[in-house]
Amino acid sequence: MSDLFAQTHAVPLAEALRPKTLDEVIGQQHLLGPGKPLRLAFEARKLHSLILWGPPGVGKTTLARLMADAFDAEFMALSAVFSGVKDIREAVARAEMTRAQNGRQTILFVDEVHRFNKAQQDAFLPYVEGGLLTFVGATTENPSFEVNSALLSRAAVYVLNSLSDEEMAQLFDRACAEALADLTFTAEAKLRLIAQADGDARRLINLLEQTRTAALTAKRAQVDAAFLDNTLAQSLRRFDKSGDAFYDQISALHKSVRGSNPDAALYWFCRMLDGGADPRYLARRLVRMAWEDIGLADPRAAQIAGEAAATYERLGSPEGELALAETVIYLALAAKSNAAYVAYNAARAFVAKDGSRPVPLHLRNAPTKLMKALDYGKEYRYAHDEEGAYAAGENYFPDGMPPPNWYQPVPRGLEIKIGEKLAHLRELDRDALKAAASSRETRNQETFKD
């Protein structure tokens, strides 16, 4: 092999391949393509504070460095993982010195900005507002939740995406051409490395660096899939058990179940297992789906979900995961209804804003003589003594409160029968109320004649 390996060995491959111009950046064409927001900002040479939101390895740091070069600004970097208010003060002091000495602006790049607490984030505000600092924050978490509103209002948010397989292939080819010229890869090995990198450019470069070191040690000039299997540790897919990727995927699973697509639901379920999600958490979410999206259309769904959760507790992984997977399929195919969920939320909202209406006398319990003397329980109709065990026309709401009709069963699954029963009971109520009104009218007429 040539000395190309040795030449680049002193500098990490990721740094050696870092783009020097905007045109060298791979991916993010929705921001960097002709006429797109960040491209226009670079061309106009107008600095503005911004937050770059996206998964790891998509170019957030690179873009911040390119901004400093393009605008001839001082570049300073902080990591919220290792920095505090003291580091922020030191950065401010350096920025003031830079402006005083040569009039240059300062771009302060804060990696993992979501790890700063509110007080630390607030420390930037006066210097951003005063123009001393152009703030560039990088985060893998949703800024809406992780960046305080004051800082968020002073910075534009740009969303960066994972690199596509085609873009990862471009990066692979560039790395091979610029730093790995004497090392060849079979087509299968290339695909294997791109798949393991999972849209993360930094991970792909690190994998290539590991492969280069292994090839040098083994004195190989060609890398095939078998060599990769024997050399590289199994790569886990990108998955943050507490971050946006986690909640995005559980959202996709829930929506696939709600949308009655068993294959899609299984896909997201397996993606989460593959990424290291706790199966117990998934079991709890399946129970929730059964109650929220299936409800009374198929009450067996909640029973099956509960039993699957109990099965997992008894068997553990991997055996217990089959019970959860079968539940995913059942829930996806079950009749859907959120009628009970909607009714519950409507009732909660009504009670939260309504006054404390008194319980009608006829519905109150009367365990003492005094309570009976005060008409507690008077004229209450015991349903079991009525025809069909139903006291037609009886009112169970507070006096003056019209029936809200919150629960509206859907024409699917068991709720078809429930809807038919409710319609029948309401018809009995209407008949009873008509009969009561007619009886009152007759009594009034007889009283008038007397």
Coordinates of C-alpha atoms in Angstrom, one line a residue:
M1 CA 0.0 0.0 0.0
S2 CA 1.1 3.6 -0.5
D3 CA 1.8 6.2 2.1
L4 CA -1.6 7.8 1.7
F5 CA -2.7 5.9 4.9
A6 CA 0.3 7.3 6.8
Q7 CA -0.3 10.8 5.4
T8 CA -3.8 11.0 6.8
H9 CA -3.2 8.9 9.9
A10 CA -2.1 12.0 11.9
V11 CA -5.3 13.8 11.2
P12 CA -8.6 12.1 11.9
L13 CA -10.4 11.2 8.7
A14 CA -13.5 13.2 9.7
E15 CA -11.4 16.3 9.9
A16 CA -9.4 15.6 6.7
L17 CA -12.7 15.2 4.8
R18 CA -14.5 18.2 6.4
P19 CA -15.9 20.4 3.6
K20 CA -13.9 23.6 2.9
T21 CA -16.7 25.3 0.9
L22 CA -20.5 25.2 0.9
D23 CA -20.4 23.4 -2.5
E24 CA -18.5 20.5 -0.9
V25 CA -21.3 19.8 1.6
I26 CA -23.1 16.6 0.9
G27 CA -26.8 16.6 1.7
Q28 CA -29.2 19.2 3.2
Q29 CA -30.1 20.5 -0.3
H30 CA -33.4 21.7 1.1
L31 CA -31.3 24.4 2.9
L32 CA -28.2 24.7 0.7
G33 CA -29.5 24.3 -2.8
P34 CA -29.9 27.2 -5.2
G35 CA -32.4 29.7 -3.8
K36 CA -32.7 27.9 -0.5
P37 CA -32.6 29.6 2.9
L38 CA -29.0 29.0 4.1
R39 CA -27.6 29.3 0.6
L40 CA -29.2 32.8 0.3
A41 CA -27.9 33.8 3.8
F42 CA -24.3 32.8 2.7
E43 CA -24.6 34.6 -0.6
A44 CA -26.0 37.8 1.1
R45 CA -23.2 37.6 3.7
K46 CA -25.7 38.5 6.4
L47 CA -25.0 36.9 9.7
H48 CA -27.9 35.9 11.9
S49 CA -28.3 33.7 14.9
L50 CA -29.7 30.3 14.2
I51 CA -30.3 26.8 15.7
L52 CA -29.4 23.7 13.6
W53 CA -31.7 20.8 14.6
G54 CA -31.0 17.4 13.3
P55 CA -29.7 13.9 14.2
P56 CA -26.0 13.2 14.7
G57 CA -23.6 13.3 11.9
V58 CA -25.5 15.5 9.4
G59 CA -23.2 18.5 9.2
K60 CA -24.2 20.9 12.0
T61 CA -20.7 21.7 13.1
T62 CA -19.5 21.9 9.5
L63 CA -22.1 24.5 8.6
A64 CA -21.1 26.6 11.7
R65 CA -17.5 26.5 10.7
L66 CA -18.3 27.4 7.1
M67 CA -20.3 30.4 8.3
A68 CA -17.3 31.7 10.2
D69 CA -15.1 31.3 7.1
A70 CA -17.6 32.8 4.7
F71 CA -18.3 35.9 6.9
D72 CA -14.7 36.3 8.1
A73 CA -15.8 36.0 11.7
E74 CA -14.0 34.6 14.7
F75 CA -15.2 31.1 15.5
M76 CA -15.6 29.8 19.0
A77 CA -17.1 26.5 20.1
L78 CA -18.6 25.4 23.3
S79 CA -20.0 22.0 24.2
A80 CA -23.0 22.2 26.6
V81 CA -22.0 18.8 28.0
F82 CA -18.7 20.2 29.4
S83 CA -19.3 23.9 29.7
G84 CA -21.1 26.2 32.2
V85 CA -21.7 29.9 32.8
K86 CA -18.0 30.5 33.5
D87 CA -17.2 29.3 30.0
I88 CA -19.9 31.5 28.5
R89 CA -18.4 34.5 30.3
E90 CA -14.9 33.6 29.0
A91 CA -16.3 33.4 25.5
V92 CA -18.0 36.8 25.8
A93 CA -14.7 38.3 27.0
R94 CA -12.8 36.9 24.0
A95 CA -15.5 38.2 21.7
E96 CA -15.3 41.7 23.2
M97 CA -11.5 41.6 22.8
T98 CA -11.8 40.4 19.2
R99 CA -14.2 43.2 18.3
A100 CA -12.0 45.8 20.1
Q101 CA -8.8 44.7 18.4
N102 CA -9.9 44.2 14.8
G103 CA -13.6 44.8 14.6
R104 CA -14.4 41.2 13.7
Q105 CA -17.6 39.6 14.7
T106 CA -17.7 36.4 16.6
I107 CA -19.7 33.2 15.9
L108 CA -20.3 31.2 19.0
F109 CA -21.1 27.6 18.2
V110 CA -22.8 25.8 21.1
D111 CA -23.0 22.0 20.5
E112 CA -25.8 20.1 22.3
V113 CA -27.3 23.4 23.4
H114 CA -30.4 21.5 24.7
R115 CA -28.1 20.3 27.6
F116 CA -27.8 23.9 29.0
N117 CA -30.4 24.7 31.6
K118 CA -32.6 27.8 31.4
A119 CA -30.2 30.1 33.4
Q120 CA -27.3 29.1 31.2
Q121 CA -29.3 29.7 28.0
D122 CA -30.5 33.1 29.3
A123 CA -26.8 34.1 29.8
F124 CA -26.5 34.4 26.0
L125 CA -29.4 36.8 25.5
P126 CA -27.9 40.2 26.2
Y127 CA -24.9 39.5 24.0
V128 CA -27.0 38.1 21.2
E129 CA -29.3 41.1 21.4
G130 CA -26.4 43.5 21.5
G131 CA -24.8 42.0 18.4
L132 CA -21.6 41.0 20.2
L133 CA -22.3 37.3 19.4
T134 CA -23.9 35.5 16.5
F135 CA -25.3 32.5 18.2
V136 CA -25.3 29.1 16.4
G137 CA -26.8 26.3 18.5
A138 CA -26.7 22.6 17.5
T139 CA -29.2 20.2 18.9
T140 CA -30.5 16.7 18.3
E141 CA -33.6 17.5 20.4
N142 CA -36.7 19.5 19.4
P143 CA -35.9 23.2 20.1
S144 CA -39.5 23.9 20.9
F145 CA -39.2 21.9 24.1
E146 CA -35.4 22.1 24.9
V147 CA -34.5 25.7 24.1
N148 CA -36.1 28.5 26.1
S149 CA -38.6 30.8 24.3
A150 CA -36.5 34.0 24.7
L151 CA -33.5 32.5 23.0
L152 CA -35.6 30.7 20.4
S153 CA -37.3 33.9 19.4
R154 CA -33.9 35.4 18.5
A155 CA -32.7 32.6 16.3
A156 CA -33.9 31.0 13.1
V157 CA -34.4 27.3 13.3
Y158 CA -33.2 25.1 10.5
V159 CA -34.0 21.4 10.4
L160 CA -31.3 19.1 9.0
N161 CA -32.1 15.6 7.8
S162 CA -30.2 12.3 7.9
L163 CA -28.3 11.6 4.7
S164 CA -29.9 9.4 2.1
D165 CA -28.2 6.2 0.9
E166 CA -27.3 8.1 -2.3
E167 CA -25.7 10.9 -0.3
M168 CA -23.9 8.4 1.9
A169 CA -22.5 6.8 -1.3
Q170 CA -21.2 10.1 -2.4
L171 CA -19.4 10.6 0.9
F172 CA -18.0 7.0 0.7
D173 CA -16.7 7.6 -2.8
R174 CA -15.1 11.0 -1.8
A175 CA -13.4 9.3 1.3
C176 CA -12.0 6.5 -0.9
A177 CA -10.7 9.0 -3.5
E178 CA -9.1 11.4 -1.1
A179 CA -7.8 9.2 1.7
L180 CA -8.2 5.5 0.8
A181 CA -6.9 5.4 -2.7
D182 CA -5.0 2.1 -2.2
L183 CA -7.9 0.3 -0.5
T184 CA -10.7 -1.2 -2.6
F185 CA -14.2 -2.2 -1.5
T186 CA -16.5 -4.8 -3.0
A187 CA -20.0 -3.6 -3.8
E188 CA -21.4 -5.6 -1.0
A189 CA -18.9 -4.2 1.5
K190 CA -19.8 -0.7 0.4
L191 CA -23.5 -1.3 0.9
R192 CA -22.8 -2.9 4.3
L193 CA -20.9 0.1 5.6
I194 CA -23.5 2.5 4.3
A195 CA -26.3 0.5 6.0
Q196 CA -24.4 0.4 9.3
A197 CA -23.8 4.1 9.2
D198 CA -27.6 4.6 9.1
G199 CA -27.6 8.1 7.6
D200 CA -24.9 9.4 9.9
A201 CA -21.9 10.8 8.0
R202 CA -19.6 10.9 11.0
R203 CA -20.4 7.2 11.7
L204 CA -19.6 6.2 8.1
I205 CA -16.2 8.0 8.3
N206 CA -15.4 6.4 11.6
L207 CA -16.3 3.0 10.2
L208 CA -14.0 3.7 7.2
E209 CA -11.2 4.7 9.6
Q210 CA -11.6 1.5 11.6
T211 CA -11.6 -0.5 8.4
R212 CA -8.5 1.3 7.2
T213 CA -6.6 0.4 10.4
A214 CA -7.8 -3.2 10.3
A215 CA -6.8 -3.5 6.6
L216 CA -3.3 -2.1 7.4
T217 CA -2.9 -4.6 10.2
A218 CA -4.0 -7.5 8.1
K219 CA -2.0 -6.2 5.1
R220 CA -5.0 -6.3 2.9
A221 CA -5.7 -4.2 -0.2
Q222 CA -9.3 -5.3 -0.7
V223 CA -12.2 -5.2 1.8
D224 CA -15.2 -7.5 1.4
A225 CA -18.2 -8.3 3.5
A226 CA -16.6 -11.2 5.2
F227 CA -13.7 -9.0 6.3
L228 CA -16.1 -6.4 7.7
D229 CA -18.0 -9.1 9.7
N230 CA -14.8 -10.3 11.2
T231 CA -13.4 -6.9 11.9
L232 CA -16.1 -4.5 13.0
A233 CA -18.3 -4.7 16.0
Q234 CA -22.0 -5.0 15.3
S235 CA -23.3 -1.5 14.7
L236 CA -26.5 -0.5 16.5
R237 CA -28.9 1.7 14.6
R238 CA -29.2 5.3 15.7
F239 CA -31.7 5.3 18.6
D240 CA -31.9 7.7 21.5
K241 CA -34.0 6.1 24.3
S242 CA -34.9 9.6 25.6
G243 CA -34.8 11.8 22.6
D244 CA -36.8 12.8 19.5
A245 CA -36.0 9.5 17.6
F246 CA -37.6 7.6 20.4
Y247 CA -40.8 9.6 20.5
D248 CA -40.9 9.8 16.7
Q249 CA -40.8 6.1 16.4
I250 CA -43.4 5.3 19.1
S251 CA -45.6 7.9 17.4
A252 CA -45.2 6.0 14.1
L253 CA -46.0 2.7 15.8
H254 CA -49.1 4.2 17.4
K255 CA -50.3 5.8 14.2
S256 CA -49.7 2.6 12.2
V257 CA -51.9 0.6 14.7
R258 CA -54.5 3.3 14.6
G259 CA -54.4 3.2 10.7
S260 CA -54.9 -0.6 10.7
N261 CA -51.7 -1.4 9.0
P262 CA -50.2 -4.5 10.7
D263 CA -47.0 -4.6 8.5
A264 CA -46.1 -1.0 9.2
A265 CA -46.9 -1.4 12.9
L266 CA -44.6 -4.5 13.1
Y267 CA -41.9 -2.6 11.3
W268 CA -41.8 0.2 13.8
F269 CA -42.2 -2.2 16.7
C270 CA -39.1 -4.2 15.5
R271 CA -37.2 -0.9 14.8
M272 CA -37.6 0.1 18.4
L273 CA -36.6 -3.3 19.7
D274 CA -33.6 -3.3 17.4
G275 CA -32.6 0.1 18.7
G276 CA -32.7 -1.0 22.3
A277 CA -36.2 0.2 23.5
D278 CA -37.4 -1.4 26.7
P279 CA -40.1 -4.0 25.7
R280 CA -41.9 -3.2 29.0
Y281 CA -42.3 0.3 27.7
L282 CA -43.7 -0.9 24.4
A283 CA -46.0 -3.2 26.3
R284 CA -47.4 -0.3 28.3
R285 CA -47.9 1.7 25.0
L286 CA -49.8 -1.2 23.5
V287 CA -52.2 -1.3 26.4
R288 CA -52.7 2.4 26.0
M289 CA -53.5 1.9 22.3
A290 CA -56.0 -0.7 23.1
W291 CA -58.0 1.6 25.3
E292 CA -57.5 4.8 23.3
D293 CA -58.0 3.7 19.7
I294 CA -60.0 0.4 19.9
G295 CA -61.9 0.9 23.1
L296 CA -65.4 -0.6 23.2
A297 CA -65.3 -1.6 19.5
D298 CA -63.4 -4.6 20.7
P299 CA -62.9 -4.9 24.4
R300 CA -60.8 -8.1 23.9
A301 CA -58.0 -5.9 22.6
A302 CA -57.3 -4.5 26.1
Q303 CA -57.5 -8.0 27.6
I304 CA -55.0 -9.3 25.0
A305 CA -52.6 -6.3 25.5
G306 CA -52.7 -6.8 29.2
E307 CA -52.0 -10.6 28.9
A308 CA -49.2 -9.9 26.5
A309 CA -47.6 -7.5 29.0
A310 CA -47.9 -10.2 31.7
T311 CA -46.5 -12.8 29.3
Y312 CA -43.4 -10.7 28.7
E313 CA -42.9 -10.2 32.4
R314 CA -42.9 -14.0 32.8
L315 CA -40.8 -15.0 29.8
G316 CA -38.6 -11.9 29.2
S317 CA -36.6 -11.5 26.0
P318 CA -36.7 -12.8 23.4
E319 CA -39.5 -15.2 24.0
G320 CA -41.9 -12.7 25.5
E321 CA -41.4 -10.3 22.5
L322 CA -43.5 -12.7 20.4
A323 CA -46.6 -12.0 22.6
L324 CA -46.1 -8.3 22.1
A325 CA -45.6 -8.7 18.4
E326 CA -48.9 -10.7 18.1
T327 CA -50.6 -8.0 20.1
V328 CA -49.3 -5.4 17.6
I329 CA -50.9 -7.3 14.8
Y330 CA -54.2 -7.8 16.7
L331 CA -54.5 -4.2 17.6
A332 CA -53.8 -3.1 14.0
L333 CA -56.5 -5.3 12.7
A334 CA -59.1 -4.8 15.4
A335 CA -62.2 -2.6 14.9
K336 CA -61.3 1.0 15.9
S337 CA -63.2 3.4 18.0
N338 CA -62.1 6.4 20.1
A339 CA -65.7 7.2 21.1
A340 CA -65.2 6.4 24.7
Y341 CA -61.9 8.4 24.7
V342 CA -63.5 11.4 23.1
A343 CA -66.5 11.2 25.6
Y344 CA -64.1 11.0 28.6
N345 CA -62.1 14.0 27.4
A346 CA -65.3 16.0 26.8
A347 CA -66.7 15.1 30.2
R348 CA -63.4 16.1 31.9
A349 CA -63.3 19.4 30.0
F350 CA -66.9 20.2 30.9
V351 CA -66.4 19.4 34.6
A352 CA -63.2 21.4 34.8
K353 CA -65.0 24.6 33.7
D354 CA -68.5 24.0 35.1
G355 CA -69.7 24.9 38.5
S356 CA -70.4 22.5 41.4
R357 CA -74.0 21.5 40.6
P358 CA -75.8 19.9 43.5
V359 CA -76.8 16.2 43.4
P360 CA -80.6 16.0 42.8
L361 CA -82.6 14.9 45.9
H362 CA -83.9 11.8 44.4
L363 CA -80.3 10.5 43.7
R364 CA -79.1 11.2 47.2
N365 CA -78.7 8.3 49.7
A366 CA -80.9 8.6 52.8
P367 CA -79.4 6.4 55.6
T368 CA -80.9 8.6 58.5
K369 CA -84.4 9.7 59.4
L370 CA -83.4 13.4 59.0
M371 CA -82.2 12.8 55.5
K372 CA -85.5 11.0 54.6
A373 CA -87.4 13.9 56.2
L374 CA -85.4 16.3 53.9
D375 CA -86.6 14.2 50.9
Y376 CA -83.3 12.6 50.2
G377 CA -83.9 9.6 47.9
K378 CA -87.6 10.6 47.5
E379 CA -89.2 9.3 44.2
Y380 CA -86.0 7.4 43.2
R381 CA -86.9 4.6 40.9
Y382 CA -85.0 1.3 41.5
A383 CA -84.1 0.2 38.0
H384 CA -84.3 -3.5 38.8
D385 CA -88.0 -3.1 39.7
E386 CA -88.8 -1.6 36.3
E387 CA -89.6 -3.4 33.0
G388 CA -86.4 -4.5 31.4
A389 CA -84.4 -3.3 34.4
Y390 CA -84.6 0.2 33.0
A391 CA -86.2 3.2 34.5
A392 CA -87.3 4.9 31.3
G393 CA -87.4 8.7 31.5
E394 CA -85.4 8.9 34.8
N395 CA -83.0 11.8 35.1
Y396 CA -79.5 11.2 36.5
F397 CA -78.0 14.6 35.8
P398 CA -78.1 17.6 38.1
D399 CA -81.2 19.6 37.8
G400 CA -81.2 22.0 34.9
M401 CA -78.4 20.3 33.1
P402 CA -79.4 19.0 29.6
P403 CA -78.1 15.5 28.6
P404 CA -74.7 16.2 26.8
N405 CA -74.6 13.1 24.7
W406 CA -70.8 12.8 24.9
Y407 CA -70.6 9.2 24.1
Q408 CA -71.4 8.5 20.4
P409 CA -70.6 4.9 19.5
V410 CA -69.1 4.3 16.1
P411 CA -70.7 1.8 13.6
R412 CA -67.8 -0.7 14.0
G413 CA -67.2 -3.8 16.0
L414 CA -69.1 -4.3 19.3
E415 CA -70.1 -0.6 19.3
I416 CA -72.6 -1.4 16.6
K417 CA -74.6 -3.3 19.2
I418 CA -73.9 -0.7 21.9
G419 CA -75.2 2.0 19.5
E420 CA -78.4 0.0 18.9
K421 CA -79.0 -0.5 22.6
L422 CA -78.4 3.2 23.3
A423 CA -80.8 4.2 20.5
H424 CA -83.5 1.8 22.0
L425 CA -83.0 3.2 25.5
R426 CA -83.3 6.7 24.3
E427 CA -86.5 5.8 22.5
L428 CA -87.9 4.4 25.7
D429 CA -86.9 7.7 27.5
R430 CA -88.7 9.7 24.8
D431 CA -91.9 7.6 25.1
A432 CA -91.8 7.8 28.9
L433 CA -91.3 11.6 28.9
K434 CA -94.2 11.9 26.4
A435 CA -96.4 9.7 28.6
A436 CA -95.4 11.8 31.7
A437 CA -96.2 15.0 29.9
S438 CA -99.6 13.7 28.8
S439 CA -100.4 12.6 32.3
R440 CA -99.5 16.0 33.7
E441 CA -101.6 17.7 31.1
T442 CA -104.6 15.5 31.9
R443 CA -104.2 16.2 35.7
N444 CA -104.0 19.9 35.0
Q445 CA -107.2 19.8 32.9
E446 CA -109.0 17.9 35.6
T447 CA -107.8 20.4 38.2
F448 CA -109.0 23.3 36.0
K449 CA -112.5 21.7 35.6
D450 CA -112.7 21.4 39.4

